Amino acid sequence: MVEAHNIVRVAGVARTFTMGTQVVQALRGVDLTIKAGEYLSIMGPSGSGKSTLFNMIGGLDKPSTGKVFIDEVDIAQLDAYELAWLRNRKIGYIFQTFNLIQVMTALENVTLPMTFAGASQDEATEKGLELLGLVGLRERHAHRPQELSGGQQQRVAIARSLANTPAIVLADEPTGNLDLTTGEEIITLLKRLSSDRGVTVISATHDYKMLNVSDRVVWIRDGRIDKIEERAQLNITVGGIGTREG
Amino acid sequence: MSQAGGTTPKAGRSDRIARQVVLPFRKSLEISLKSIQVRFFRSMITVASLVLAVAFLSFTLTGSDVAVGLLQSGEPQQRLALVDAGYDLPSLPSAAVSPADEAARLTTSPKERWIVILSLLVCTVGIVNAQLMAVTERFREIGTMKCLGALDRFILRLFLLEAGMQGLAGSLLGAVCGVLIGLLVGLVRFGWAAVTNVSLVAIGATLGLSVAVGAGLSLLGVVYPAAVAARMRPVEAMRAQE
Ligand SMILES: Nc1ncnc2c1ncn2[C@@H]1O[C@H](COP(=O)(O)OP(=O)(O)O)[C@@H](O)[C@H]1O
Ligand SMILES: [Mg+2]
């Protein structure tokens, strides 16, 4: 990759939640720059603020202070349409609980973002089947989510996240609801898509299997960045947990 | 279509962007229909009170249609039957009361009217309640759609369409049941003359009015729940999973 640009820049982002008299500081000032095409993992224990950061980067929630830039555009400046456009075209989301629309088939789930993007039915169907093929579920296109296993649902969600060829795929604990082997399959798939398609993958997780495939790992603790490690350093630190293959 | 690494929208280009996130009407209709189909039982519960209230309305209206039909047959024994049944009419046509006035006396009494209005009110409250529950059940779905790029008005439109279709189907069912039962009761009280004398135009008007009132109430009942759903922020989709 030649001189990758900064696709995401998080500058001094803090987020507090007020619940009655209680104030929770979920993020306490996070600075982070993510390069296009990177596979980044945000690691940290439960409650450390990973999902909060995920929501900030994804334009799903606004920081209390600080700014988030996508392609050097401050997303706080975007109006409702532009935000919808960003969510529709620029970012693909993957959730721990898959979040497929239960009343729709796998194919309809994958084509919905394309419909929002103005694609015709034929165009969307063709591309939807192609994406389902990519995640190995082409022949399951007519199945509803409840007729699919967890791993299969997450594959459909991955296909859906790629619907409008986004620049960024954001994943919040994508393996959190899956067993060990299925989780590994999903990680391998994400990595393959990232290297084949040049998509930036940002994944919040506490699954150490993710370390093997990450270009960089951001360790987060109590709403602050603890340390950032490059892949080279990782092999030394967590050599015992998993060895890099390939 | 945007490629990986394409540019993010800048302020001042909103016009173009507004056109880029769309949900064609045909597609909205398709999604709403599917949603009703898949959640058929849920939809039945939502419209159950509407079916009953509309049936009551059309039953009451049919009652007066039958009475007016009997009166306008001009046969003295039908007039006597009406008087026997408790309608406030002179036993013989008299100059003091005009035919139009007499027909007006056969329409629903103020008390009956209040009961009908009250039942429609109760049913509207029921619809609001059922639709609020439906929105709560679908928090995650709504939030997910927003994450995929749906605008507030897509969500609003989906809920309104769904309620409109439910309302139409429910009130049609209720109205037809109400008319049939009304005619049956007429048959029992006044014999075949009740059915043969009733004006088709009047029954048609009763059906039309009942369906319109029912569909209107169904839409009215979903306005607030749909607005709640449309304004929901996508981040709540993730919170709802806990
Ligand atoms: N909407 C919210 N309201 C109140 N507190 C919240 C909310 N979202 C997150 N928090 C709190 O912020 C902290 C970080 O949460 P989160 O980002 O979900 O952590 P993680 O994803 O790393 O498990 C937690 O203490 C959590 O309780
Ligand atoms: Mg989390």
Coordinates of C-alpha atoms and ligand atoms in Angstrom, one line a residue:
Chain A
M1 CA 0.0 0.0 0.0
V2 CA 1.4 3.4 -1.0
E3 CA 1.4 6.1 1.6
A4 CA -1.8 5.2 3.3
H5 CA -3.7 8.3 4.5
N6 CA -5.4 8.8 7.8
I7 CA -8.9 7.5 7.4
V8 CA -9.9 7.9 11.0
R9 CA -8.5 10.4 13.5
V10 CA -9.8 10.6 17.1
A11 CA -8.6 13.8 18.9
G12 CA -9.0 14.2 22.7
V13 CA -12.3 12.3 22.8
A14 CA -14.0 12.0 26.1
R15 CA -17.5 10.7 26.8
T16 CA -19.3 10.9 30.1
F17 CA -22.7 9.4 30.9
T18 CA -24.9 10.9 33.5
M19 CA -27.4 8.5 35.1
G20 CA -29.3 10.4 37.8
T21 CA -26.6 11.7 40.1
Q22 CA -24.0 9.2 39.0
V23 CA -21.5 10.3 36.4
V24 CA -19.7 7.5 34.4
Q25 CA -16.6 8.5 32.5
A26 CA -16.6 6.0 29.7
L27 CA -13.8 7.7 27.8
R28 CA -11.3 10.1 29.4
G29 CA -9.4 11.6 26.4
V30 CA -8.5 9.3 23.6
D31 CA -6.1 10.2 20.8
L32 CA -5.8 7.8 17.9
T33 CA -4.9 7.8 14.2
I34 CA -5.9 5.0 12.0
K35 CA -4.4 4.5 8.5
A36 CA -6.4 3.4 5.5
G37 CA -6.2 -0.4 5.0
E38 CA -5.1 -1.1 8.5
Y39 CA -6.5 -4.0 10.6
L40 CA -6.7 -2.5 14.1
S41 CA -7.9 -4.2 17.2
I42 CA -9.1 -2.3 20.2
M43 CA -8.4 -4.6 23.2
G44 CA -9.5 -4.1 26.7
P45 CA -11.5 -5.7 29.5
S46 CA -15.3 -5.4 29.7
G47 CA -16.4 -1.9 30.7
S48 CA -13.2 -0.3 29.6
G49 CA -14.9 1.9 26.9
K50 CA -14.4 -0.1 23.7
S51 CA -18.0 0.0 22.6
T52 CA -18.2 3.7 23.5
L53 CA -15.2 4.4 21.3
F54 CA -16.7 2.2 18.5
N55 CA -19.9 4.3 18.6
M56 CA -17.8 7.5 18.4
I57 CA -15.8 6.4 15.4
G58 CA -19.0 5.0 13.7
G59 CA -20.8 8.3 14.1
L60 CA -23.5 6.6 16.2
D61 CA -22.9 8.8 19.3
K62 CA -21.3 12.2 19.9
P63 CA -18.3 12.8 22.1
S64 CA -18.8 15.0 25.2
T65 CA -15.5 16.7 24.3
G66 CA -13.0 16.2 21.5
K67 CA -13.5 15.4 17.8
V68 CA -13.7 12.5 15.4
F69 CA -12.5 12.9 11.8
I70 CA -13.3 10.5 9.0
D71 CA -11.2 11.3 6.0
E72 CA -10.3 14.5 7.8
V73 CA -13.9 15.6 8.0
D74 CA -15.2 16.4 11.5
I75 CA -18.3 14.3 11.8
A76 CA -19.8 16.6 14.3
Q77 CA -20.3 19.0 11.4
L78 CA -22.4 16.6 9.4
D79 CA -26.2 17.0 9.2
A80 CA -28.7 14.2 9.5
Y81 CA -28.5 13.3 5.7
E82 CA -24.7 13.4 5.6
L83 CA -24.5 11.2 8.7
A84 CA -26.9 8.7 7.1
W85 CA -24.8 8.8 4.0
L86 CA -21.7 8.1 6.0
R87 CA -23.3 5.2 7.8
N88 CA -24.7 3.9 4.5
R89 CA -21.7 4.2 2.2
K90 CA -18.6 4.8 4.2
I91 CA -18.8 2.5 7.2
G92 CA -20.0 -1.1 7.5
Y93 CA -21.0 -2.2 11.0
I94 CA -20.7 -5.6 12.6
F95 CA -22.1 -6.3 16.1
Q96 CA -21.7 -8.9 18.7
T97 CA -25.3 -9.9 18.5
F98 CA -25.3 -9.8 14.7
N99 CA -28.3 -7.5 14.5
L100 CA -29.8 -8.9 11.4
I101 CA -33.3 -7.9 10.7
Q102 CA -35.3 -10.9 11.8
V103 CA -38.2 -10.6 9.3
M104 CA -35.9 -10.4 6.3
T105 CA -34.0 -13.2 4.5
A106 CA -30.2 -13.3 4.4
L107 CA -30.2 -11.8 0.9
E108 CA -32.7 -9.0 1.9
N109 CA -30.5 -8.2 4.9
V110 CA -27.5 -7.8 2.6
T111 CA -29.3 -5.8 0.0
L112 CA -31.1 -3.3 2.3
P113 CA -28.1 -0.9 2.5
M114 CA -27.9 -1.0 -1.3
T115 CA -31.6 -0.1 -1.5
F116 CA -30.9 2.8 0.7
A117 CA -28.0 3.8 -1.6
G118 CA -30.4 3.9 -4.5
A119 CA -29.4 0.6 -6.2
S120 CA -32.0 -1.1 -8.4
Q121 CA -33.5 -4.4 -7.3
D122 CA -31.5 -6.4 -9.9
E123 CA -28.2 -4.7 -9.2
A124 CA -28.7 -5.2 -5.4
T125 CA -29.7 -8.9 -5.8
E126 CA -26.7 -9.6 -8.0
K127 CA -24.2 -8.0 -5.7
G128 CA -25.9 -9.4 -2.6
L129 CA -25.6 -13.0 -3.9
E130 CA -22.0 -12.3 -4.8
L131 CA -21.3 -11.0 -1.3
L132 CA -23.1 -14.0 0.3
G133 CA -20.9 -16.2 -2.0
L134 CA -17.8 -14.4 -0.6
V135 CA -18.8 -15.5 2.9
G136 CA -19.8 -18.9 1.8
L137 CA -23.5 -18.6 2.2
R138 CA -24.8 -18.1 -1.3
E139 CA -27.1 -21.1 -1.2
R140 CA -28.6 -20.0 2.1
H141 CA -29.7 -16.6 0.7
A142 CA -33.5 -17.4 1.2
H143 CA -33.1 -18.3 4.9
R144 CA -34.2 -16.0 7.7
P145 CA -31.7 -15.3 10.6
Q146 CA -33.4 -17.7 13.0
E147 CA -32.8 -20.5 10.6
L148 CA -29.1 -19.8 10.6
S149 CA -26.4 -20.6 13.2
G150 CA -24.6 -17.9 15.1
G151 CA -21.6 -18.2 12.9
Q152 CA -23.7 -18.1 9.7
Q153 CA -25.6 -15.0 11.0
Q154 CA -22.3 -13.2 11.6
R155 CA -21.2 -14.1 8.1
V156 CA -24.4 -12.6 6.7
A157 CA -23.7 -9.5 8.9
I158 CA -20.2 -9.3 7.4
A159 CA -21.6 -9.6 3.9
R160 CA -24.1 -6.8 4.8
S161 CA -21.3 -4.6 6.1
L162 CA -19.6 -4.8 2.7
A163 CA -22.8 -4.0 0.8
N164 CA -21.8 -0.5 -0.4
T165 CA -18.1 -1.2 -0.6
P166 CA -17.3 0.8 2.6
A167 CA -13.9 2.2 3.3
I168 CA -14.2 1.2 7.0
V169 CA -15.6 -1.9 8.6
L170 CA -16.3 -1.4 12.3
A171 CA -16.8 -4.5 14.4
D172 CA -17.8 -4.6 18.1
E173 CA -16.9 -7.9 19.7
P174 CA -17.7 -9.8 16.4
T175 CA -16.7 -13.1 18.1
G176 CA -18.3 -12.4 21.5
N177 CA -21.3 -14.6 20.9
L178 CA -19.5 -17.4 19.1
D179 CA -17.7 -20.6 20.1
L180 CA -14.0 -20.9 19.7
T181 CA -13.8 -22.4 16.2
T182 CA -16.6 -20.3 14.8
G183 CA -15.0 -17.2 16.2
E184 CA -11.7 -18.2 14.6
E185 CA -13.4 -18.6 11.2
I186 CA -15.0 -15.2 11.5
I187 CA -11.6 -13.6 12.3
T188 CA -10.0 -15.4 9.4
L189 CA -12.8 -14.1 7.1
L190 CA -12.4 -10.6 8.4
K191 CA -8.7 -10.7 7.8
R192 CA -9.1 -12.1 4.3
L193 CA -11.5 -9.4 3.4
S194 CA -9.3 -6.7 4.8
S195 CA -6.2 -7.8 2.8
D196 CA -8.2 -8.7 -0.4
R197 CA -10.3 -5.6 -0.5
G198 CA -8.1 -3.1 1.3
V199 CA -10.9 -2.3 3.7
T200 CA -9.9 -0.7 7.0
V201 CA -11.0 -3.1 9.8
I202 CA -11.5 -1.7 13.3
S203 CA -12.5 -4.2 15.8
A204 CA -13.3 -3.8 19.5
T205 CA -12.7 -7.1 21.2
H206 CA -11.3 -8.9 24.2
D207 CA -10.7 -12.0 22.2
Y208 CA -7.0 -12.7 22.1
K209 CA -7.4 -14.7 18.8
M210 CA -7.8 -11.3 17.2
L211 CA -4.1 -10.5 18.0
N212 CA -2.8 -12.8 15.4
V213 CA -4.3 -11.0 12.5
S214 CA -4.1 -7.4 13.7
D215 CA -1.6 -4.9 12.2
R216 CA -1.8 -2.9 15.4
V217 CA -3.5 -3.3 18.8
V218 CA -4.7 -0.5 20.9
W219 CA -5.0 -1.5 24.6
I220 CA -7.6 0.4 26.4
R221 CA -8.2 0.5 30.1
D222 CA -10.6 2.7 32.1
G223 CA -11.4 4.9 29.2
R224 CA -7.8 5.6 28.4
I225 CA -5.3 4.2 25.9
D226 CA -2.9 2.1 27.9
K227 CA -0.5 1.3 25.0
I228 CA -0.4 0.8 21.3
E229 CA 1.5 -2.1 19.9
E230 CA 2.6 -2.8 16.3
R231 CA 2.4 -6.4 15.0
A232 CA 6.2 -6.8 15.4
Q233 CA 6.0 -6.0 19.1
L234 CA 3.0 -8.2 19.5
N235 CA 4.8 -11.4 18.6
I236 CA 7.1 -10.9 21.5
T237 CA 4.5 -9.8 24.1
V238 CA 1.9 -12.5 23.4
G239 CA 4.0 -15.1 21.7
G240 CA 2.6 -17.7 24.1
I241 CA -1.0 -17.0 23.3
G242 CA -1.0 -17.6 19.6
T243 CA 1.7 -17.8 17.0
R244 CA 1.4 -16.0 13.7
E245 CA 0.8 -18.2 10.8
G246 CA 1.4 -17.4 7.1
Chain B
M1 CA -21.3 4.0 -5.8
S2 CA -18.6 5.0 -3.4
Q3 CA -15.3 3.1 -3.6
A4 CA -13.0 2.4 -0.6
G5 CA -11.0 5.5 0.0
G6 CA -13.6 7.8 -1.6
T7 CA -14.3 11.2 -0.1
T8 CA -16.6 11.9 2.7
P9 CA -19.4 14.4 2.1
K10 CA -18.5 18.0 2.8
A11 CA -20.9 20.6 4.1
G12 CA -22.6 22.4 1.2
R13 CA -23.2 19.2 -0.7
S14 CA -26.3 18.2 1.2
D15 CA -28.5 18.4 -1.8
R16 CA -26.7 15.6 -3.6
I17 CA -26.4 13.6 -0.4
A18 CA -30.1 13.9 0.4
R19 CA -30.8 12.2 -2.9
Q20 CA -28.3 9.5 -2.2
V21 CA -30.1 7.9 0.7
V22 CA -33.4 6.7 -0.5
L23 CA -36.2 4.2 0.2
P24 CA -38.5 3.9 -2.8
F25 CA -42.2 3.7 -1.9
R26 CA -42.6 0.3 -3.5
K27 CA -39.8 -1.0 -1.3
S28 CA -41.4 0.5 1.8
L29 CA -44.6 -1.2 1.0
E30 CA -42.8 -4.5 0.5
I31 CA -41.0 -4.2 3.8
S32 CA -44.2 -3.2 5.7
L33 CA -46.2 -6.1 4.2
K34 CA -43.5 -8.6 5.0
S35 CA -43.3 -7.2 8.5
I36 CA -47.1 -7.7 9.0
Q37 CA -46.9 -11.2 7.5
V38 CA -44.0 -12.4 9.6
R39 CA -45.5 -10.9 12.8
F40 CA -49.0 -11.9 11.9
F41 CA -50.0 -12.8 15.4
R42 CA -48.7 -9.5 16.8
S43 CA -50.6 -7.7 14.1
M44 CA -53.8 -9.5 15.0
I45 CA -53.5 -8.4 18.6
T46 CA -52.9 -4.8 17.5
V47 CA -56.0 -4.7 15.4
A48 CA -58.3 -6.9 17.6
S49 CA -59.7 -3.9 19.5
L50 CA -60.1 -2.0 16.3
V51 CA -62.1 -4.8 14.7
L52 CA -64.4 -4.9 17.7
A53 CA -64.9 -1.2 17.9
V54 CA -65.5 -0.8 14.2
A55 CA -67.9 -3.7 14.2
F56 CA -69.8 -2.0 17.0
L57 CA -70.0 1.2 15.0
S58 CA -71.2 -0.4 11.8
F59 CA -73.6 -2.6 13.8
T60 CA -75.2 0.5 15.3
L61 CA -75.4 2.3 12.0
T62 CA -76.9 -0.8 10.3
G63 CA -79.6 -0.8 13.0
S64 CA -80.8 2.6 11.9
D65 CA -80.4 1.7 8.2
V66 CA -82.8 -1.2 8.8
A67 CA -85.3 1.0 10.7
V68 CA -85.2 3.7 8.0
G69 CA -85.7 1.1 5.3
L70 CA -88.7 -0.3 7.1
L71 CA -90.3 3.2 7.6
Q72 CA -89.7 4.2 4.0
S73 CA -91.4 1.0 2.8
G74 CA -94.6 2.9 3.6
E75 CA -96.3 -0.2 4.9
P76 CA -98.5 0.5 8.0
Q77 CA -97.6 -2.8 9.7
Q78 CA -93.9 -2.0 9.5
R79 CA -94.5 1.3 11.1
L80 CA -96.3 -0.4 13.9
A81 CA -93.6 -2.9 14.3
L82 CA -91.1 0.0 14.7
V83 CA -93.3 1.6 17.3
D84 CA -93.5 -1.8 19.1
A85 CA -89.8 -2.1 19.0
G86 CA -89.5 1.2 20.9
Y87 CA -88.9 3.8 18.2
D88 CA -90.4 7.2 19.0
L89 CA -92.9 7.4 16.1
P90 CA -96.6 8.3 15.7
S91 CA -98.6 5.2 14.9
L92 CA -99.9 6.8 11.7
P93 CA -98.1 9.3 9.4
S94 CA -99.2 12.7 10.6
A95 CA -98.8 16.2 9.2
A96 CA -97.1 17.3 12.5
V97 CA -94.0 15.2 11.8
S98 CA -92.4 15.4 8.3
P99 CA -90.9 12.2 6.8
A100 CA -87.4 13.5 7.1
D101 CA -88.0 14.3 10.7
E102 CA -89.3 10.8 11.3
A103 CA -86.2 9.2 9.6
A104 CA -84.0 11.3 11.9
R105 CA -85.7 9.9 14.9
L106 CA -84.6 6.4 13.7
T107 CA -80.9 7.2 13.9
T108 CA -78.9 6.4 16.9
S109 CA -79.9 7.9 20.2
P110 CA -77.4 10.2 22.0
K111 CA -76.7 7.5 24.5
E112 CA -75.9 4.9 21.9
R113 CA -73.7 7.5 20.1
W114 CA -71.8 8.1 23.3
I115 CA -71.2 4.4 23.8
V116 CA -69.9 4.1 20.2
I117 CA -67.6 7.1 20.6
L118 CA -66.4 5.8 23.9
S119 CA -65.6 2.4 22.4
L120 CA -63.7 4.1 19.6
L121 CA -61.7 6.1 22.1
V122 CA -60.8 3.0 24.1
C123 CA -59.8 1.3 20.9
T124 CA -57.5 4.2 20.0
V125 CA -55.8 4.1 23.3
G126 CA -55.4 0.3 22.8
I127 CA -53.8 0.9 19.4
V128 CA -51.4 3.5 20.9
N129 CA -50.5 1.0 23.6
A130 CA -50.0 -2.0 21.2
Q131 CA -47.9 0.1 18.8
L132 CA -45.7 1.4 21.6
M133 CA -45.1 -2.2 22.6
A134 CA -44.3 -3.0 19.0
V135 CA -41.8 -0.2 18.8
T136 CA -40.1 -1.4 22.0
E137 CA -39.9 -4.9 20.6
R138 CA -38.3 -3.5 17.5
F139 CA -35.8 -1.2 19.1
R140 CA -32.9 -3.2 17.8
E141 CA -34.3 -3.5 14.3
I142 CA -35.0 0.2 14.1
G143 CA -31.5 1.1 15.4
T144 CA -29.9 -1.4 13.0
M145 CA -31.7 0.2 10.0
K146 CA -30.4 3.5 11.1
C147 CA -26.9 2.1 11.3
L148 CA -27.4 1.0 7.7
G149 CA -28.2 4.5 6.7
A150 CA -32.0 4.9 7.2
L151 CA -33.3 8.4 7.7
D152 CA -35.9 9.2 10.4
R153 CA -38.6 9.5 7.8
F154 CA -38.0 6.0 6.4
I155 CA -38.8 4.6 9.8
L156 CA -41.8 6.9 10.2
R157 CA -43.1 5.8 6.8
L158 CA -42.7 2.1 7.5
F159 CA -44.7 2.4 10.7
L160 CA -47.4 4.5 9.1
L161 CA -47.7 2.1 6.2
E162 CA -47.9 -0.8 8.5
A163 CA -50.6 0.8 10.6
G164 CA -52.5 2.0 7.6
M165 CA -52.6 -1.5 6.1
Q166 CA -53.5 -3.1 9.5
G167 CA -56.2 -0.4 10.0
L168 CA -57.7 -0.9 6.6
A169 CA -57.8 -4.7 6.9
G170 CA -59.0 -4.6 10.5
S171 CA -61.8 -2.1 9.9
L172 CA -63.0 -3.8 6.7
L173 CA -63.3 -7.0 8.7
G174 CA -65.0 -5.2 11.6
A175 CA -67.3 -3.2 9.3
V176 CA -68.5 -6.3 7.4
C177 CA -69.1 -8.2 10.6
G178 CA -71.0 -5.3 12.1
V179 CA -73.3 -5.0 9.0
L180 CA -73.9 -8.7 8.9
I181 CA -74.8 -8.9 12.6
G182 CA -76.9 -5.8 12.3
L183 CA -78.9 -7.3 9.4
L184 CA -79.2 -10.6 11.3
V185 CA -80.6 -8.7 14.3
G186 CA -83.0 -6.8 12.1
L187 CA -84.1 -10.1 10.6
V188 CA -84.9 -11.6 14.0
R189 CA -86.8 -8.5 15.1
F190 CA -88.7 -7.5 12.0
G191 CA -88.6 -10.6 9.7
W192 CA -87.6 -10.6 6.1
A193 CA -89.0 -7.1 5.5
A194 CA -86.0 -5.8 7.4
V195 CA -83.6 -7.1 4.8
T196 CA -85.6 -6.6 1.7
N197 CA -86.4 -2.9 2.5
V198 CA -83.0 -1.8 3.6
S199 CA -81.3 0.6 1.1
L200 CA -78.0 -0.7 -0.4
V201 CA -76.8 2.8 -0.6
A202 CA -77.3 3.3 3.1
I203 CA -75.4 0.0 3.9
G204 CA -72.6 1.1 1.5
A205 CA -72.4 4.4 3.3
T206 CA -72.2 2.6 6.7
L207 CA -69.4 0.3 5.4
G208 CA -67.5 3.3 4.0
L209 CA -67.9 5.4 7.1
S210 CA -66.9 2.6 9.4
V211 CA -63.8 1.7 7.3
A212 CA -62.7 5.3 7.1
V213 CA -63.1 5.9 10.8
G214 CA -61.3 2.7 11.7
A215 CA -58.4 3.3 9.3
G216 CA -58.2 6.9 10.5
L217 CA -58.0 5.9 14.1
S218 CA -55.4 3.3 13.3
L219 CA -53.2 6.0 11.8
L220 CA -53.9 8.4 14.6
G221 CA -52.9 5.7 17.1
V222 CA -49.5 5.1 15.5
V223 CA -48.4 8.7 15.1
Y224 CA -46.8 9.0 18.5
P225 CA -45.2 5.5 18.6
A226 CA -43.9 6.0 15.1
A227 CA -42.4 9.4 16.1
V228 CA -40.7 7.7 19.1
A229 CA -39.3 5.1 16.8
A230 CA -38.2 7.5 14.1
R231 CA -36.3 9.8 16.6
M232 CA -34.5 6.9 18.2
R233 CA -30.7 7.2 18.0
P234 CA -28.8 4.3 16.4
V235 CA -26.6 3.8 19.4
E236 CA -29.7 2.5 21.3
A237 CA -29.6 -0.5 19.0
M238 CA -26.4 -1.6 20.7
R239 CA -27.7 -0.8 24.2
A240 CA -30.9 -2.8 23.5
Q241 CA -28.8 -6.0 23.2
E242 CA -28.0 -6.1 26.9
Ligands
LIG1 N1 -25.5 4.7 27.5 C1 -24.8 4.6 28.6 N2 -25.3 5.0 29.8 C2 -24.6 4.9 30.9 N3 -23.4 4.3 31.0 C3 -22.8 3.8 29.9 C4 -23.5 3.9 28.7 N4 -22.7 3.3 27.7 C5 -21.6 2.9 28.4 N5 -21.7 3.2 29.7 C6 -20.6 2.9 30.7 O1 -19.4 3.3 30.2 C7 -18.4 2.3 30.5 C8 -17.8 1.7 29.2 O2 -18.7 0.9 28.6 P1 -18.5 0.2 27.2 O3 -17.9 1.2 26.2 O4 -19.7 -0.5 26.8 O5 -17.4 -0.8 27.6 P2 -16.9 -2.1 26.8 O6 -17.5 -2.1 25.4 O7 -15.4 -2.0 26.8 O8 -17.3 -3.3 27.6 C9 -19.1 1.2 31.4 O9 -18.9 1.6 32.7 C10 -20.5 1.4 31.0 O10 -21.3 1.1 32.1
MG2 MG -18.7 -3.6 24.6

